[in-house]
Amino acid sequence: MSVRLFAAASAALFALSGCAATSTAAAPGERYYVSVGDSYAAGYKPTGADGGGTSTDGFAYRVAEQTVAHGLPMRLANFGCSGVSTAQLRTEPGCAPTALAPGAPDYGGLSQARAAVEFVSENRGRVGLVTVVVGGNDVRPCLPIGAAPRPDAIDCVTASVERLRTDLAAVLAELRAAAGPDVPIVGVSYPDMLLGYWVTAGAPGRDVAAASVGVFRDLVNPVLRAEYAKVGAEFVDVTEAAQGYVPLTQTTSVPGYGTVPTAVAAACLYTYFCQYGDVHPTADGHRLIAEHVVRAAHIA
């Protein structure tokens, strides 16, 4: 189904099925909440160290539920696609069916960004919120999970972030033009999952965990914040919300791990890294992101 026909077709489905608030069919008087991005947007949930898939446990589905709870009901149109970098989001046609968010529309041969922009444009005046989370897959090759640290990791991250900046700026400009000046756009960053190396990789892991703080705080998140600000978007620094900047000298006791830095304990709580070596949020992590998005969008 093309994006051009998506709203009409989903409305017909809604009339027949009475879908829940997280479906993509907006009822009369409701607006749309459009989710754009990578596996965080798509709600990826690991089922073990080597498996998983997208699910409605993701933060976008929680935000949609909160719009109803707070009397500003919006139907979720989730364009998220697991695994995409910012460049892929902008230019790569389609998304593998297994990587799509639950209930996602077919892109109709378009890139995710173009499909979302067309949807927003065609529903101008009925879109109440747009969220964007992307960039993690841009820098991930510089910080390989389970491998020895790259000696050029900082240079690699710096170069990747500059490429990310260009692609993100283009995507955000198109979304803002399609949505209009008054629609809230909220950009989302990531918890510092690499802090989990503190408890999974011994002494070398502690060095990696400590170095990761600067990567998020000084290299990645300032660029994301600046690009969202240029289009009048809010920015949720999830790294900070997930206690990723708490000094590593501040400690707490965690069953199974003993005394660890508070920031490390939070990484274990909000992501699956300590459990599976997986970078994705737990239920607590998605709940945390949703709470901050709702606040940033002035829904609550």
Tab-separated table of C-alpha atoms in Angstrom:
chain	number	residue	atom	x	y	z
A	1	MET	CA	0.000	0.000	0.000
A	2	SER	CA	1.396	3.398	-0.902
A	3	VAL	CA	1.656	6.114	1.691
A	4	ARG	CA	-0.753	8.190	-0.422
A	5	LEU	CA	-3.523	5.636	0.189
A	6	PHE	CA	-2.539	4.784	3.733
A	7	ALA	CA	-4.726	7.234	5.654
A	8	ALA	CA	-7.855	6.432	3.666
A	9	ALA	CA	-7.349	2.685	3.848
A	10	SER	CA	-6.522	2.701	7.544
A	11	ALA	CA	-9.621	4.797	8.271
A	12	ALA	CA	-11.741	2.148	6.594
A	13	LEU	CA	-10.028	-0.564	8.625
A	14	PHE	CA	-10.644	1.422	11.778
A	15	ALA	CA	-14.355	1.617	11.065
A	16	LEU	CA	-14.489	-2.143	10.711
A	17	SER	CA	-12.227	-3.145	13.574
A	18	GLY	CA	-12.433	-0.523	16.312
A	19	CYS	CA	-8.656	-0.443	16.680
A	20	ALA	CA	-6.878	0.636	19.848
A	21	ALA	CA	-5.288	4.050	20.208
A	22	THR	CA	-1.943	2.831	18.895
A	23	SER	CA	-3.346	1.802	15.509
A	24	THR	CA	-2.700	3.990	12.501
A	25	ALA	CA	-6.325	4.900	11.755
A	26	ALA	CA	-7.273	8.321	13.055
A	27	ALA	CA	-10.916	8.611	14.082
A	28	PRO	CA	-12.869	11.856	13.646
A	29	GLY	CA	-11.471	14.499	15.962
A	30	GLU	CA	-8.194	12.671	16.491
A	31	ARG	CA	-4.806	13.622	15.152
A	32	TYR	CA	-1.763	11.631	14.121
A	33	TYR	CA	1.462	11.072	16.000
A	34	VAL	CA	4.225	10.272	13.495
A	35	SER	CA	7.252	8.281	14.651
A	36	VAL	CA	10.424	8.300	12.528
A	37	GLY	CA	13.724	6.546	13.129
A	38	ASP	CA	15.615	3.369	13.824
A	39	SER	CA	15.051	0.330	16.065
A	40	TYR	CA	14.306	2.536	19.055
A	41	ALA	CA	11.399	4.042	17.117
A	42	ALA	CA	10.325	0.650	15.795
A	43	GLY	CA	10.280	-0.836	19.313
A	44	TYR	CA	12.895	-3.562	18.843
A	45	LYS	CA	12.927	-5.992	21.771
A	46	PRO	CA	15.549	-8.720	22.165
A	47	THR	CA	14.429	-12.162	23.291
A	48	GLY	CA	17.974	-13.292	24.034
A	49	ALA	CA	21.560	-12.664	23.029
A	50	ASP	CA	20.865	-13.591	19.395
A	51	GLY	CA	17.214	-12.894	18.677
A	52	GLY	CA	14.332	-10.480	18.895
A	53	GLY	CA	11.997	-8.340	16.864
A	54	THR	CA	9.952	-5.171	16.832
A	55	SER	CA	7.109	-4.902	19.316
A	56	THR	CA	4.518	-2.530	20.702
A	57	ASP	CA	6.592	-2.239	23.887
A	58	GLY	CA	8.458	0.639	22.221
A	59	PHE	CA	8.319	4.187	23.519
A	60	ALA	CA	6.278	5.435	20.553
A	61	TYR	CA	3.397	3.136	21.477
A	62	ARG	CA	3.582	4.320	25.075
A	63	VAL	CA	3.499	7.949	23.959
A	64	ALA	CA	0.410	7.229	21.858
A	65	GLU	CA	-1.280	5.726	24.903
A	66	GLN	CA	-0.390	8.783	26.947
A	67	THR	CA	-1.970	11.128	24.411
A	68	VAL	CA	-5.255	9.360	25.074
A	69	ALA	CA	-4.770	9.349	28.843
A	70	HIS	CA	-4.137	13.105	28.827
A	71	GLY	CA	-7.124	13.932	26.629
A	72	LEU	CA	-5.172	14.723	23.450
A	73	PRO	CA	-5.718	11.468	21.537
A	74	MET	CA	-3.429	10.763	18.605
A	75	ARG	CA	-3.162	7.732	16.370
A	76	LEU	CA	0.341	6.389	15.888
A	77	ALA	CA	1.764	6.203	12.376
A	78	ASN	CA	5.084	4.518	13.094
A	79	PHE	CA	7.542	4.642	10.190
A	80	GLY	CA	10.440	3.297	12.299
A	81	CYS	CA	12.782	0.761	10.697
A	82	SER	CA	15.348	-1.220	12.687
A	83	GLY	CA	18.958	-0.887	11.664
A	84	VAL	CA	18.850	2.315	9.644
A	85	SER	CA	21.520	4.989	9.762
A	86	THR	CA	20.593	8.610	9.150
A	87	ALA	CA	21.717	8.356	5.518
A	88	GLN	CA	19.651	5.192	4.993
A	89	LEU	CA	16.623	6.799	6.622
A	90	ARG	CA	16.994	9.670	4.181
A	91	THR	CA	17.733	7.837	0.933
A	92	GLU	CA	17.308	4.046	1.089
A	93	PRO	CA	13.996	2.827	-0.385
A	94	GLY	CA	11.762	0.622	1.728
A	95	CYS	CA	12.356	-1.394	4.874
A	96	ALA	CA	12.565	-5.154	5.388
A	97	PRO	CA	9.206	-6.434	6.707
A	98	THR	CA	10.865	-7.894	9.808
A	99	ALA	CA	12.458	-4.524	10.598
A	100	LEU	CA	9.288	-2.457	10.322
A	101	ALA	CA	7.476	-1.194	13.402
A	102	PRO	CA	4.248	-3.067	14.219
A	103	GLY	CA	1.392	-1.567	12.213
A	104	ALA	CA	3.721	0.432	9.983
A	105	PRO	CA	2.600	1.510	6.528
A	106	ASP	CA	4.421	0.257	3.480
A	107	TYR	CA	6.776	2.929	2.216
A	108	GLY	CA	5.541	2.539	-1.346
A	109	GLY	CA	9.096	2.320	-2.697
A	110	LEU	CA	10.125	5.539	-0.944
A	111	SER	CA	12.756	6.095	1.708
A	112	GLN	CA	11.502	6.241	5.280
A	113	ALA	CA	12.037	9.996	5.457
A	114	ARG	CA	10.247	10.650	2.176
A	115	ALA	CA	7.348	8.359	3.138
A	116	ALA	CA	6.970	10.124	6.491
A	117	VAL	CA	7.215	13.579	4.924
A	118	GLU	CA	4.534	12.704	2.370
A	119	PHE	CA	2.291	11.363	5.123
A	120	VAL	CA	2.739	14.485	7.232
A	121	SER	CA	2.160	16.742	4.238
A	122	GLU	CA	-0.988	14.909	3.153
A	123	ASN	CA	-2.322	15.087	6.717
A	124	ARG	CA	-1.245	18.656	7.434
A	125	GLY	CA	-3.427	20.040	10.191
A	126	ARG	CA	-4.079	16.544	11.571
A	127	VAL	CA	-0.551	15.813	12.813
A	128	GLY	CA	-0.106	16.644	16.482
A	129	LEU	CA	3.388	15.284	17.142
A	130	VAL	CA	6.474	13.998	15.336
A	131	THR	CA	9.322	12.164	17.072
A	132	VAL	CA	12.684	11.341	15.522
A	133	VAL	CA	15.336	9.005	16.898
A	134	VAL	CA	18.295	8.244	14.662
A	135	GLY	CA	22.087	8.389	14.742
A	136	GLY	CA	23.017	5.369	16.812
A	137	ASN	CA	23.719	3.238	13.761
A	138	ASP	CA	25.881	6.018	12.300
A	139	VAL	CA	28.420	5.767	15.124
A	140	ARG	CA	27.974	2.094	16.015
A	141	PRO	CA	30.705	0.840	13.627
A	142	CYS	CA	33.141	3.040	15.547
A	143	LEU	CA	32.219	1.352	18.826
A	144	PRO	CA	31.862	-2.351	17.938
A	145	ILE	CA	29.994	-4.392	20.530
A	146	GLY	CA	31.989	-7.334	21.868
A	147	ALA	CA	35.168	-6.455	19.975
A	148	ALA	CA	38.403	-4.768	20.923
A	149	PRO	CA	38.113	-0.965	20.898
A	150	ARG	CA	39.195	0.694	17.670
A	151	PRO	CA	42.333	2.794	18.140
A	152	ASP	CA	40.760	5.465	15.948
A	153	ALA	CA	37.369	5.348	17.715
A	154	ILE	CA	37.196	9.055	18.551
A	155	ASP	CA	38.208	10.131	15.051
A	156	CYS	CA	35.703	7.658	13.616
A	157	VAL	CA	32.880	8.973	15.814
A	158	THR	CA	33.749	12.583	14.968
A	159	ALA	CA	33.647	11.917	11.221
A	160	SER	CA	30.438	9.874	11.511
A	161	VAL	CA	28.722	12.599	13.491
A	162	GLU	CA	29.560	15.185	10.851
A	163	ARG	CA	27.974	13.002	8.165
A	164	LEU	CA	25.021	12.420	10.475
A	165	ARG	CA	24.633	16.181	10.907
A	166	THR	CA	24.193	16.756	7.176
A	167	ASP	CA	21.621	14.018	6.673
A	168	LEU	CA	19.671	14.828	9.833
A	169	ALA	CA	19.496	18.513	8.928
A	170	ALA	CA	17.950	17.640	5.550
A	171	VAL	CA	15.383	15.270	7.070
A	172	LEU	CA	14.360	17.697	9.799
A	173	ALA	CA	13.997	20.589	7.378
A	174	GLU	CA	11.606	18.554	5.230
A	175	LEU	CA	9.587	17.352	8.223
A	176	ARG	CA	9.257	20.888	9.558
A	177	ALA	CA	8.184	22.245	6.179
A	178	ALA	CA	5.581	19.475	5.829
A	179	ALA	CA	4.238	19.769	9.383
A	180	GLY	CA	4.199	23.552	9.657
A	181	PRO	CA	5.757	25.764	12.326
A	182	ASP	CA	3.502	24.860	15.240
A	183	VAL	CA	3.582	21.048	15.294
A	184	PRO	CA	5.837	19.717	18.081
A	185	ILE	CA	8.836	17.798	16.771
A	186	VAL	CA	10.804	15.978	19.461
A	187	GLY	CA	14.271	14.557	18.858
A	188	VAL	CA	15.401	11.650	21.009
A	189	SER	CA	18.920	10.455	21.839
A	190	TYR	CA	20.042	7.218	23.492
A	191	PRO	CA	20.978	5.890	26.915
A	192	ASP	CA	24.705	5.189	27.245
A	193	MET	CA	24.390	1.445	26.967
A	194	LEU	CA	28.181	1.070	26.712
A	195	LEU	CA	28.427	1.824	30.423
A	196	GLY	CA	27.308	-1.783	30.790
A	197	TYR	CA	30.824	-2.873	29.805
A	198	TRP	CA	31.772	-1.982	33.387
A	199	VAL	CA	30.141	-5.199	34.622
A	200	THR	CA	30.524	-7.431	31.548
A	201	ALA	CA	34.140	-7.106	30.440
A	202	GLY	CA	36.390	-6.773	33.489
A	203	ALA	CA	39.058	-4.095	33.812
A	204	PRO	CA	39.286	-3.361	30.042
A	205	GLY	CA	35.535	-2.934	29.995
A	206	ARG	CA	35.751	-0.275	32.663
A	207	ASP	CA	38.038	1.770	30.440
A	208	VAL	CA	35.577	1.489	27.560
A	209	ALA	CA	32.662	2.392	29.832
A	210	ALA	CA	34.462	5.450	31.150
A	211	ALA	CA	35.406	6.595	27.638
A	212	SER	CA	31.826	6.191	26.405
A	213	VAL	CA	30.632	9.028	28.645
A	214	GLY	CA	32.540	11.606	26.610
A	215	VAL	CA	31.363	10.104	23.325
A	216	PHE	CA	27.711	10.734	24.205
A	217	ARG	CA	28.134	13.917	26.243
A	218	ASP	CA	30.694	15.751	24.106
A	219	LEU	CA	30.488	14.342	20.569
A	220	VAL	CA	27.076	12.902	19.715
A	221	ASN	CA	24.427	14.655	21.786
A	222	PRO	CA	25.573	18.270	21.248
A	223	VAL	CA	25.279	17.784	17.479
A	224	LEU	CA	21.845	16.206	17.786
A	225	ARG	CA	20.656	18.985	20.086
A	226	ALA	CA	21.918	21.690	17.716
A	227	GLU	CA	20.258	20.222	14.628
A	228	TYR	CA	16.885	19.795	16.330
A	229	ALA	CA	17.093	23.358	17.649
A	230	LYS	CA	17.559	24.708	14.111
A	231	VAL	CA	14.019	23.620	13.180
A	232	GLY	CA	12.447	24.635	16.473
A	233	ALA	CA	12.293	21.062	17.749
A	234	GLU	CA	12.629	19.907	21.343
A	235	PHE	CA	15.474	17.563	22.238
A	236	VAL	CA	15.313	14.797	24.826
A	237	ASP	CA	18.791	13.928	26.051
A	238	VAL	CA	18.038	10.342	27.005
A	239	THR	CA	21.666	9.831	28.032
A	240	GLU	CA	21.197	12.407	30.753
A	241	ALA	CA	17.713	11.155	31.658
A	242	ALA	CA	19.156	7.661	32.078
A	243	GLN	CA	21.812	9.022	34.475
A	244	GLY	CA	24.603	8.560	31.957
A	245	TYR	CA	26.395	11.729	33.091
A	246	VAL	CA	26.415	10.896	36.797
A	247	PRO	CA	30.088	10.793	37.866
A	248	LEU	CA	31.439	7.255	37.987
A	249	THR	CA	32.647	7.910	41.514
A	250	GLN	CA	29.018	7.892	42.675
A	251	THR	CA	28.103	4.281	43.433
A	252	THR	CA	25.223	2.070	44.404
A	253	SER	CA	24.691	-1.598	45.197
A	254	VAL	CA	23.108	-3.834	42.553
A	255	PRO	CA	22.181	-7.491	43.189
A	256	GLY	CA	24.443	-9.740	41.159
A	257	TYR	CA	26.985	-7.000	40.471
A	258	GLY	CA	27.793	-5.621	43.899
A	259	THR	CA	28.871	-2.012	44.248
A	260	VAL	CA	28.982	-0.273	40.865
A	261	PRO	CA	28.750	3.326	39.598
A	262	THR	CA	25.195	4.652	39.648
A	263	ALA	CA	25.446	5.391	35.924
A	264	VAL	CA	26.360	1.751	35.258
A	265	ALA	CA	23.438	0.497	37.340
A	266	ALA	CA	21.144	2.735	35.301
A	267	ALA	CA	22.537	1.364	32.030
A	268	CYS	CA	21.719	-2.145	33.261
A	269	LEU	CA	18.207	-1.040	34.222
A	270	TYR	CA	17.335	0.902	31.088
A	271	THR	CA	18.984	-1.287	28.423
A	272	TYR	CA	19.562	-4.976	27.794
A	273	PHE	CA	23.319	-4.494	27.545
A	274	CYS	CA	24.248	-6.067	30.878
A	275	GLN	CA	21.858	-8.977	30.340
A	276	TYR	CA	22.335	-9.787	26.651
A	277	GLY	CA	24.998	-7.406	25.366
A	278	ASP	CA	22.150	-5.739	23.463
A	279	VAL	CA	21.911	-1.961	22.981
A	280	HIS	CA	18.114	-1.686	23.037
A	281	PRO	CA	15.915	-0.369	25.849
A	282	THR	CA	14.195	-2.525	28.411
A	283	ALA	CA	10.571	-1.852	29.324
A	284	ASP	CA	11.920	0.597	31.915
A	285	GLY	CA	14.014	2.276	29.227
A	286	HIS	CA	11.121	2.738	26.826
A	287	ARG	CA	8.983	4.005	29.698
A	288	LEU	CA	11.637	6.562	30.595
A	289	ILE	CA	11.897	7.796	27.005
A	290	ALA	CA	8.125	8.031	26.676
A	291	GLU	CA	7.816	10.066	29.869
A	292	HIS	CA	10.345	12.610	28.632
A	293	VAL	CA	8.806	12.808	25.154
A	294	VAL	CA	5.371	13.450	26.658
A	295	ARG	CA	6.865	16.196	28.791
A	296	ALA	CA	8.822	17.755	25.919
A	297	ALA	CA	5.743	17.746	23.685
A	298	HIS	CA	3.669	19.403	26.449
A	299	ILE	CA	1.152	16.567	26.389
A	300	ALA	CA	1.224	16.362	30.192
